[in-house]
Amino acid sequence: MPKRVGMEVSLAASEAACAADADLIAAYPITPQTHIVEHLSELVADGKLDAEFVPVESEHSAISVCVGSSAAGARTFTATSSQGLALMHEILFIAPALRTPIVMVVANRALSGPISIWNDHSDIMAERDVGWIQTFAENGQEVFDLVIHAFKVAEDPEVLLPIMVNLDGFTLSHVVEPIEILSASEVSQYLKPYKPQMVLDPKKPVTMGPVGMPEVYTEARWQIESLLRGSKKVVVRAWKEFSKHYGRTYKPIETYRTRGADVILITMGSVTETAMTAVDGMREKGIKVGLVRFRLWRPFPIEELKRAVTGVKVLAVMDRAISYGGQGGPVFTEVRSALYGQSGQLQVFGFVAGLGGRDITAAMFEQMVKKAIRYAKKGKGPLYELMGVRER
Amino acid sequence: MMDAALKDFKRFTPKTLPKMEAIAQGHRACQGCGEVLALRMALKAIGKNMIVASATGCMEIITSPYPQTAWQVPWIHVAFENAAAVASGIEAARKVLMRKRRIPRQRTTIVAMAGDGGTADIGLQALSGALERGHDFVYICLDNEAYMNTGIQRSSCTPYGAMTTTSPPGKMSIGQHTWKKNVPAIAAAHGIPYVATASPAYYTDLMNKAKKAAMIKGPAYLHLYSPCPTGWRHAGDLAIEISRLAVKTKVFPLYEVVDGRYILTRKIKKPKPVKEYLKLQGRFRHLDEETIEEIQQRVDREYEALVRKAALAEAE
Amino acid sequence: MAKVDALVGWRNLEIGCAITEPGSSRKLKTGDWRSQRPVTDRDKCIKCGMCWIYCPDIVYSPTKSGYFKWDGNYCKGCGICARECPKDAITMVMEGE
C-alpha cells in the first residue's frame, strides 16, 4: 500500500520525478522552485534516483539541455519559476516543435518589475501560447499525481509534446501536506519506459530542427496545434487509467456546488480551496453560487467548460495576472471568448486578484460574486476589476 | 590524462585522409566558402560516430532548408545561443542511458558548432557553462569574424579596422574600433584538457587537432579560421590563400593548449607583413598606413605573448 | 537554383519536421550556380588530392586510378582547386566555351 506522509509539496514534486525514474534533470535555482531541484539533487546524490543532474548556468540552458536530452532519448525533467520561465521563453516554443516530451514543474511566481518572489500567475500566463500542455494543481497530492500523469501523456506516441505542471509558489510549494507517495515500482505499473520515436542516434542519422521554408512552416505549426488540441483525449484517458491504478480521479475541469447555481466563480490553482469556503458561506446565506476550476489549461477544455456552466446566468472569473492593455485577465478573456454566442443570457465578468503574493480571502471571493450579480442586474460592468488596489 | 586518451592517436597525412564526409553535396554555402570547408575537414577527422548540435548561423541555414538536409550524421538545431547547452544535454543523456543499459555502450563524439557570434557573443554563457561542467564534447567555433548570415554585422571577433555593416568606416570611424576577443584564451581559462586553433590551409594540422579533440575525454574547444568571401570581400578562389597568409603574418597563430600548456604548432620564423594579408580583402581597403602599422604592432605583440607562454610551458 | 518539392501535408511531416533521409541535399544541383568550371590536365596531375581536400563543395572524389573525379552537378566554380593545385594542372574555363 502506498504510504501517506507529511511532506513539503516541493519535495513531493521531486519525489514524483524520482518515482517516474527520470533520466536527466537540468535546472537552475530560482525562488520558489529551489526546494524541488535541491531535493532532486539529493535523491541523485544518495543513489535513490539513477539520473544525470545537470546544474546549468541559466534557465535558458536548463531548457536547452532538456531539449538535447529528450532528443537523445532520455526521460527529462526540469522545474522553474517566474523570471526563469521567462528566460526560457525562446526555447519553450522549440521544445514542442522538436516533439521533446519534457516535463517541467512551474512554481508560479510574479514577474518583475518590480521584482517579487511571491505568488501569482503572471509567469505562466505569459507562456500560454508556447505549445505545451499545461495543468494546474490545487494541492500537494495533485502535484505528485499530475507529475506522474504528465510523463504518461507527454511520452504518448500520439502526443510527444512537453508538459508544464503548475503549482502556486510558496502558498502551495512550501506547505507541508499529507501526501501519498507512490514508489517507483508502483508507478511503473502505470508509466512504462519512454520509447522515443525520433532520436539522435549515429546508427540512424536524422536531421532535427531544419529550416522551415515558407512551403512547410505553416504545416509544421499546424502539426503542433493539431496534436496539442488532440492531446486532450490522451490527457483524459491517462487520468482514467490513473484512477484505476491509484483510486484518485481527475478531470480537465472540477466543479463544486454548481448544481442549481445562478452564479459561478471560476478559479485556478491553490486559492480554489479558499474559494470553496467562500462558496459554502454564500450558499448558507442563500446565494446560489458554484465553483469551476481549471485543472487543464492547455489544451483549453472548451466542451467541459460549456457543460459546466450550462444554465448559469453569471460568471465571475478570477485571474492572477494582468494582461497589460488588453481586455482583461487571460482566463477571463478566454472564458468569455469560449462562451461567446452561447444561448441564454450568460454574462461574464472579470476580476484580477492576488498579484505578487497579495492575500486572497474568502471575503474577496464573496465580493467578486456580489459585484458580478450587481453588474449582471445592471447589464454592464467594468472592463475588469483589480481587487483591493489602492488609489491613493 | 592527456597521454592516456591519445594512446591510439595516429596523425593524418595527405595520404591517409579519411574519405568519410559528414556533409553531403548540394549544401547552399556561397561559392568559395571557407567556413563549410573548415567544418568539412574537422568532421572528416572526427568520423561518422558523432552527433552534432548546431547553433543558428550560416552553417545551419546552408545545410538544412526543409525538405533537404546535407547532414549524413545525426544533427540537431535548436537556437542561436545554446549549441553548447544542447550538446551538454545530449552528452549527459547518453551517459545515463548507457549506464541504465538502454542504449549500447559506445563512445560517440558529441559536437557543438557555432559561428563566432554564436560563440563569442550570444553563446558565450552557454559555452562557459558547458566547459565548466566538464561534458565530454567537442565545441567547434567557426570564426568568420562577423555575423555573415544576417548580412555582415560586426561581432566581438571582428578584427580591428574591419568594415562590416555595423562597423562602417566614416569620417568619425576607422571601421571596427575594438580588438578581436580572444575566445581560445577564455576557453583555456576554464582549465579544460584541450584547446586548439586551426586553419583550413593547414588541413592535416586542422584534422589532427579535431581528431585529438574528439579522442580526449572531457571538453575540447576548437577555434577554426573560416574565410568568408562574401563578408570579407575577397575573390572566390582565395579562401585558402588568405587562410595561409593569416598564419604566415601571425594574424591567426596556430597553437594548442593541452592541459593548460601552450604549444605553438606552427612557429613563424620569417613572418610576412600584415599588410599583405589585409590588402587581399575589401573589408580592410579603407585602412590608412597608420592604422595598418597599429595593427602590425598589435599582431607582433600578441604573437610574442603567445611565444612566451609556449616557452614557459616548454621550460616546465 | 534547383527547387525540390517541399509541398507536404502536415499529417505527412515527420515527427518534429525532421528529415530522415541523410544527405538528401544531393537533390539540389548547385552546379547551376557556376559561371566557370575547372578543367584538369591529367598530364600535369600528380594525384596529390589538394583539389579534393580543399573543395568546399565536395566536388572531387578519389578514384581507383588515383586521379580525382570532378562532379559538375555540384561545383559552384569557386576556383580554389585551380588556385591551390601545386602543379597548375587545373584551369578555370568559362561555361559554354
Coordinates of N, CA, C and O in Angstrom, one line a residue, chain B residues 192-294:
Chain B
I192 N 40.1 23.4 -19.2 CA 39.7 22.2 -19.9 C 40.9 21.5 -20.5 O 42.0 22.1 -20.7
P193 N 40.8 20.2 -20.8 CA 42.0 19.5 -21.3 C 42.6 19.9 -22.6 O 43.8 19.8 -22.9
Y194 N 41.7 20.4 -23.5 CA 42.2 20.7 -24.9 C 41.6 21.9 -25.5 O 40.4 22.0 -25.6
V195 N 42.5 22.8 -26.0 CA 42.0 24.0 -26.8 C 43.0 24.0 -28.0 O 44.2 23.8 -27.8
A196 N 42.5 24.3 -29.1 CA 43.4 24.5 -30.3 C 42.8 25.5 -31.3 O 41.6 25.6 -31.4
T197 N 43.7 26.2 -32.0 CA 43.3 27.0 -33.1 C 43.7 26.2 -34.4 O 44.7 25.5 -34.3
A198 N 43.0 26.4 -35.5 CA 43.4 25.7 -36.7 C 42.9 26.4 -37.9 O 41.9 27.2 -37.8
S199 N 43.5 26.2 -39.0 CA 43.2 26.9 -40.3 C 43.1 25.8 -41.4 O 43.8 24.9 -41.5
P200 N 42.1 26.0 -42.2 CA 41.9 25.1 -43.3 C 43.0 25.0 -44.3 O 43.2 24.0 -45.0
A201 N 43.9 26.1 -44.3 CA 45.0 26.0 -45.2 C 46.0 24.9 -44.8 O 46.6 24.2 -45.6
Y202 N 46.0 24.7 -43.5 CA 46.9 23.6 -42.9 C 46.0 22.4 -42.5 O 45.7 22.2 -41.4
Y203 N 45.5 21.7 -43.5 CA 44.4 20.8 -43.3 C 44.8 19.6 -42.5 O 44.0 19.1 -41.7
T204 N 46.1 19.1 -42.6 CA 46.4 17.9 -41.7 C 46.5 18.4 -40.3 O 46.0 17.7 -39.4
D205 N 47.0 19.6 -40.1 CA 47.1 20.1 -38.7 C 45.7 20.3 -38.2 O 45.4 19.9 -37.0
L206 N 44.8 20.8 -39.0 CA 43.4 21.0 -38.5 C 42.7 19.7 -38.2 O 42.1 19.5 -37.1
M207 N 42.9 18.7 -39.1 CA 42.3 17.4 -38.9 C 42.9 16.7 -37.7 O 42.2 16.0 -36.9
N208 N 44.2 16.8 -37.5 CA 44.8 16.2 -36.3 C 44.3 16.7 -35.0 O 44.0 16.0 -34.1
K209 N 44.1 18.0 -35.0 CA 43.6 18.7 -33.8 C 42.1 18.3 -33.6 O 41.7 18.0 -32.4
A210 N 41.3 18.2 -34.6 CA 40.0 17.8 -34.5 C 39.9 16.3 -33.9 O 39.1 16.0 -33.1
K211 N 40.8 15.5 -34.5 CA 40.8 14.1 -34.0 C 41.2 14.0 -32.5 O 40.5 13.3 -31.7
K212 N 42.2 14.8 -32.2 CA 42.6 14.8 -30.7 C 41.5 15.3 -29.9 O 41.2 14.7 -28.8
A213 N 40.8 16.4 -30.3 CA 39.7 16.9 -29.5 C 38.6 15.9 -29.3 O 38.0 15.8 -28.2
A214 N 38.4 15.1 -30.3 CA 37.4 14.0 -30.2 C 37.8 12.9 -29.3 O 37.0 12.3 -28.5
M215 N 39.1 12.6 -29.3 CA 39.6 11.4 -28.5 C 39.7 11.8 -27.0 O 39.6 10.9 -26.2
I216 N 40.1 13.0 -26.7 CA 40.3 13.4 -25.4 C 39.0 13.4 -24.6 O 37.9 13.7 -25.1
K217 N 39.0 12.9 -23.4 CA 37.8 12.8 -22.5 C 37.6 14.2 -21.8 O 38.6 14.7 -21.3
G218 N 36.4 14.7 -21.9 CA 36.2 16.0 -21.4 C 36.0 17.0 -22.4 O 36.0 16.7 -23.6
P219 N 35.8 18.3 -22.1 CA 35.5 19.3 -23.1 C 36.8 19.7 -23.9 O 37.9 19.8 -23.3
A220 N 36.6 19.8 -25.2 CA 37.6 20.3 -26.1 C 37.1 21.5 -26.9 O 35.9 21.4 -27.3
Y221 N 37.9 22.4 -27.1 CA 37.5 23.6 -27.8 C 38.4 23.8 -29.1 O 39.6 23.9 -28.9
L222 N 37.7 23.9 -30.2 CA 38.5 24.1 -31.5 C 38.0 25.5 -32.0 O 36.8 25.7 -32.2
H223 N 39.0 26.3 -32.3 CA 38.7 27.6 -32.9 C 39.2 27.6 -34.4 O 40.4 27.6 -34.6
L224 N 38.3 27.5 -35.3 CA 38.7 27.3 -36.7 C 38.5 28.6 -37.5 O 37.4 29.2 -37.6
Y225 N 39.6 29.0 -38.1 CA 39.6 30.2 -39.0 C 38.8 29.9 -40.2 O 39.0 28.8 -40.9
S226 N 37.8 30.7 -40.5 CA 36.8 30.4 -41.6 C 36.6 31.6 -42.5 O 35.8 32.4 -42.3
P227 N 37.4 31.7 -43.6 CA 37.3 32.8 -44.5 C 36.0 32.9 -45.2 O 35.4 31.9 -45.5
C228 N 35.5 34.1 -45.4 CA 34.2 34.4 -45.9 C 34.3 35.3 -47.1 O 34.4 36.5 -46.9
P229 N 34.3 34.8 -48.3 CA 34.5 35.7 -49.5 C 33.4 36.8 -49.5 O 33.7 37.9 -49.9
T230 N 32.2 36.4 -49.1 CA 31.1 37.4 -49.2 C 31.3 38.5 -48.2 O 31.1 39.7 -48.6
G231 N 31.6 38.2 -47.0 CA 31.7 39.2 -46.0 C 33.1 39.9 -45.9 O 33.2 41.1 -45.5
W232 N 34.1 39.2 -46.4 CA 35.4 39.8 -46.3 C 35.8 40.5 -47.6 O 36.8 41.2 -47.7
R233 N 34.9 40.4 -48.6 CA 35.1 41.0 -49.9 C 36.4 40.5 -50.5 O 37.3 41.4 -50.7
H234 N 36.5 39.2 -50.7 CA 37.7 38.8 -51.4 C 37.3 37.8 -52.5 O 36.1 37.3 -52.5
A235 N 38.1 37.6 -53.5 CA 37.8 36.7 -54.6 C 37.4 35.3 -54.1 O 38.0 34.9 -53.1
G236 N 36.6 34.7 -54.9 CA 36.0 33.4 -54.5 C 37.1 32.2 -54.4 O 36.8 31.2 -53.8
D237 N 38.2 32.4 -55.0 CA 39.2 31.4 -55.0 C 40.3 31.6 -54.0 O 41.3 30.9 -53.9
L238 N 40.1 32.6 -53.1 CA 41.2 33.0 -52.2 C 41.1 32.5 -50.8 O 42.0 32.7 -50.0
A239 N 40.1 31.7 -50.5 CA 39.9 31.3 -49.1 C 41.1 30.6 -48.5 O 41.5 30.9 -47.3
I240 N 41.7 29.7 -49.2 CA 42.9 29.0 -48.7 C 44.1 29.9 -48.7 O 44.9 29.9 -47.7
E241 N 44.3 30.7 -49.7 CA 45.4 31.6 -49.7 C 45.4 32.6 -48.6 O 46.4 32.9 -47.9
I242 N 44.2 33.1 -48.3 CA 44.1 34.1 -47.2 C 44.3 33.4 -45.8 O 44.9 33.9 -44.9
S243 N 43.8 32.1 -45.7 CA 44.0 31.3 -44.5 C 45.5 31.1 -44.3 O 45.9 31.2 -43.1
R244 N 46.2 30.9 -45.3 CA 47.6 30.7 -45.2 C 48.3 31.9 -44.8 O 49.2 31.9 -43.9
L245 N 47.9 33.0 -45.4 CA 48.5 34.3 -45.1 C 48.2 34.7 -43.7 O 49.1 35.3 -43.0
A246 N 47.1 34.4 -43.2 CA 46.7 34.8 -41.8 C 47.7 34.1 -40.8 O 48.1 34.7 -39.8
V247 N 48.1 32.9 -41.2 CA 49.1 32.2 -40.3 C 50.5 32.8 -40.5 O 51.2 33.1 -39.5
K248 N 50.8 33.0 -41.8 CA 52.2 33.5 -42.1 C 52.5 34.9 -41.6 O 53.6 35.3 -41.4
T249 N 51.4 35.7 -41.5 CA 51.6 37.0 -41.0 C 51.4 37.1 -39.5 O 51.4 38.2 -38.9
K250 N 51.1 36.0 -38.8 CA 50.9 35.9 -37.4 C 49.6 36.5 -36.9 O 49.3 36.6 -35.8
V251 N 48.8 36.8 -37.9 CA 47.4 37.3 -37.5 C 46.6 36.2 -36.8 O 45.9 36.5 -35.9
F252 N 46.7 35.0 -37.4 CA 46.0 33.9 -36.8 C 46.9 32.8 -36.5 O 47.2 31.9 -37.3
P253 N 47.6 32.8 -35.3 CA 48.6 31.8 -35.0 C 48.0 30.4 -34.7 O 46.8 30.4 -34.2
L254 N 48.7 29.4 -35.0 CA 48.2 28.1 -34.8 C 48.8 27.5 -33.5 O 50.1 27.5 -33.4
Y255 N 48.0 27.1 -32.6 CA 48.6 26.6 -31.3 C 47.6 25.6 -30.7 O 46.4 25.6 -31.0
E256 N 48.1 24.9 -29.7 CA 47.2 24.1 -28.8 C 47.4 24.5 -27.4 O 48.5 25.0 -27.1
V257 N 46.5 24.3 -26.6 CA 46.6 24.5 -25.1 C 46.2 23.1 -24.5 O 45.0 22.8 -24.5
V258 N 47.2 22.3 -24.2 CA 47.0 21.0 -23.7 C 47.2 21.0 -22.2 O 48.3 21.2 -21.7
D259 N 46.1 20.7 -21.5 CA 46.1 20.7 -20.0 C 46.7 22.0 -19.5 O 47.6 22.0 -18.6
G260 N 46.4 23.1 -20.1 CA 46.9 24.4 -19.7 C 48.2 24.8 -20.3 O 48.7 26.0 -20.1
R261 N 48.9 23.9 -21.0 CA 50.2 24.3 -21.5 C 50.1 24.7 -23.0 O 49.6 23.9 -23.8
Y262 N 50.6 25.8 -23.3 CA 50.6 26.3 -24.7 C 51.6 25.7 -25.6 O 52.8 25.6 -25.2
I263 N 51.3 25.2 -26.7 CA 52.2 24.7 -27.7 C 52.0 25.3 -29.1 O 50.8 25.2 -29.6
L264 N 53.0 26.0 -29.6 CA 52.8 26.6 -30.9 C 53.0 25.5 -31.9 O 54.0 24.8 -32.0
T265 N 51.9 25.2 -32.7 CA 52.0 24.1 -33.7 C 52.6 24.6 -35.0 O 52.9 23.7 -35.9
R266 N 52.8 25.8 -35.2 CA 53.4 26.3 -36.4 C 54.2 27.6 -36.0 O 53.5 28.7 -35.8
K267 N 55.5 27.5 -35.9 CA 56.2 28.7 -35.5 C 56.5 29.5 -36.7 O 56.9 29.0 -37.8
I268 N 56.3 30.8 -36.6 CA 56.5 31.7 -37.7 C 57.8 32.4 -37.5 O 57.9 33.4 -36.8
K269 N 58.9 31.9 -38.2 CA 60.2 32.5 -38.1 C 60.4 33.7 -38.9 O 61.0 34.7 -38.5
K270 N 59.9 33.6 -40.2 CA 60.0 34.8 -41.1 C 58.7 35.3 -41.4 O 58.1 34.9 -42.5
P271 N 58.1 36.1 -40.6 CA 56.7 36.5 -40.9 C 56.6 37.4 -42.0 O 57.5 38.2 -42.3
K272 N 55.5 37.3 -42.7 CA 55.2 38.3 -43.8 C 54.5 39.5 -43.2 O 53.9 39.4 -42.1
P273 N 54.6 40.7 -43.8 CA 53.9 41.8 -43.2 C 52.4 41.7 -43.3 O 51.9 41.1 -44.2
V274 N 51.8 42.2 -42.2 CA 50.3 42.1 -42.1 C 49.6 42.7 -43.3 O 48.5 42.3 -43.7
K275 N 50.2 43.7 -43.8 CA 49.7 44.4 -45.0 C 49.3 43.5 -46.1 O 48.3 43.7 -46.8
E276 N 50.2 42.5 -46.3 CA 49.9 41.5 -47.4 C 48.6 40.8 -47.2 O 47.9 40.4 -48.2
Y277 N 48.3 40.5 -45.9 CA 47.1 39.9 -45.6 C 45.9 40.8 -45.8 O 44.8 40.4 -46.3
L278 N 46.0 42.0 -45.3 CA 44.9 43.0 -45.3 C 44.5 43.4 -46.7 O 43.4 43.5 -47.1
K279 N 45.5 43.5 -47.6 CA 45.3 44.1 -48.9 C 44.4 43.2 -49.8 O 43.8 43.7 -50.8
L280 N 44.3 41.9 -49.5 CA 43.5 41.0 -50.3 C 42.0 41.1 -50.0 O 41.2 40.5 -50.7
Q281 N 41.7 41.8 -49.0 CA 40.3 41.8 -48.5 C 39.7 43.2 -48.6 O 40.2 44.1 -48.0
G282 N 38.6 43.3 -49.2 CA 37.9 44.6 -49.3 C 37.5 45.2 -48.0 O 37.3 46.4 -47.9
R283 N 37.3 44.3 -47.0 CA 36.9 44.9 -45.7 C 37.9 45.7 -45.0 O 37.7 46.4 -44.0
F284 N 39.2 45.6 -45.5 CA 40.3 46.5 -44.9 C 40.7 47.6 -45.9 O 41.7 48.3 -45.6
R285 N 40.0 47.6 -47.0 CA 40.5 48.5 -48.1 C 40.7 50.0 -47.7 O 41.6 50.7 -48.1
H286 N 39.9 50.4 -46.7 CA 39.8 51.8 -46.3 C 41.0 52.2 -45.3 O 41.1 53.4 -45.0
L287 N 41.7 51.2 -44.9 CA 42.7 51.5 -43.8 C 43.9 52.3 -44.3 O 44.4 52.1 -45.4
D288 N 44.3 53.3 -43.5 CA 45.4 54.1 -43.9 C 46.7 53.4 -43.3 O 46.6 52.5 -42.5
E289 N 47.8 53.9 -43.7 CA 49.1 53.4 -43.3 C 49.3 53.3 -41.8 O 49.8 52.4 -41.2
E290 N 48.8 54.4 -41.2 CA 49.0 54.5 -39.7 C 48.2 53.4 -39.0 O 48.8 52.7 -38.1
T291 N 47.0 53.1 -39.5 CA 46.2 52.1 -38.8 C 46.8 50.7 -39.1 O 46.9 49.8 -38.2
I292 N 47.3 50.5 -40.3 CA 47.9 49.3 -40.7 C 49.2 49.0 -39.8 O 49.4 47.9 -39.2
E293 N 49.9 50.1 -39.5 CA 51.1 50.0 -38.6 C 50.6 49.6 -37.2 O 51.3 48.8 -36.5
E294 N 49.5 50.2 -36.8 CA 49.0 49.9 -35.4 C 48.6 48.5 -35.3 O 48.9 47.8 -34.3

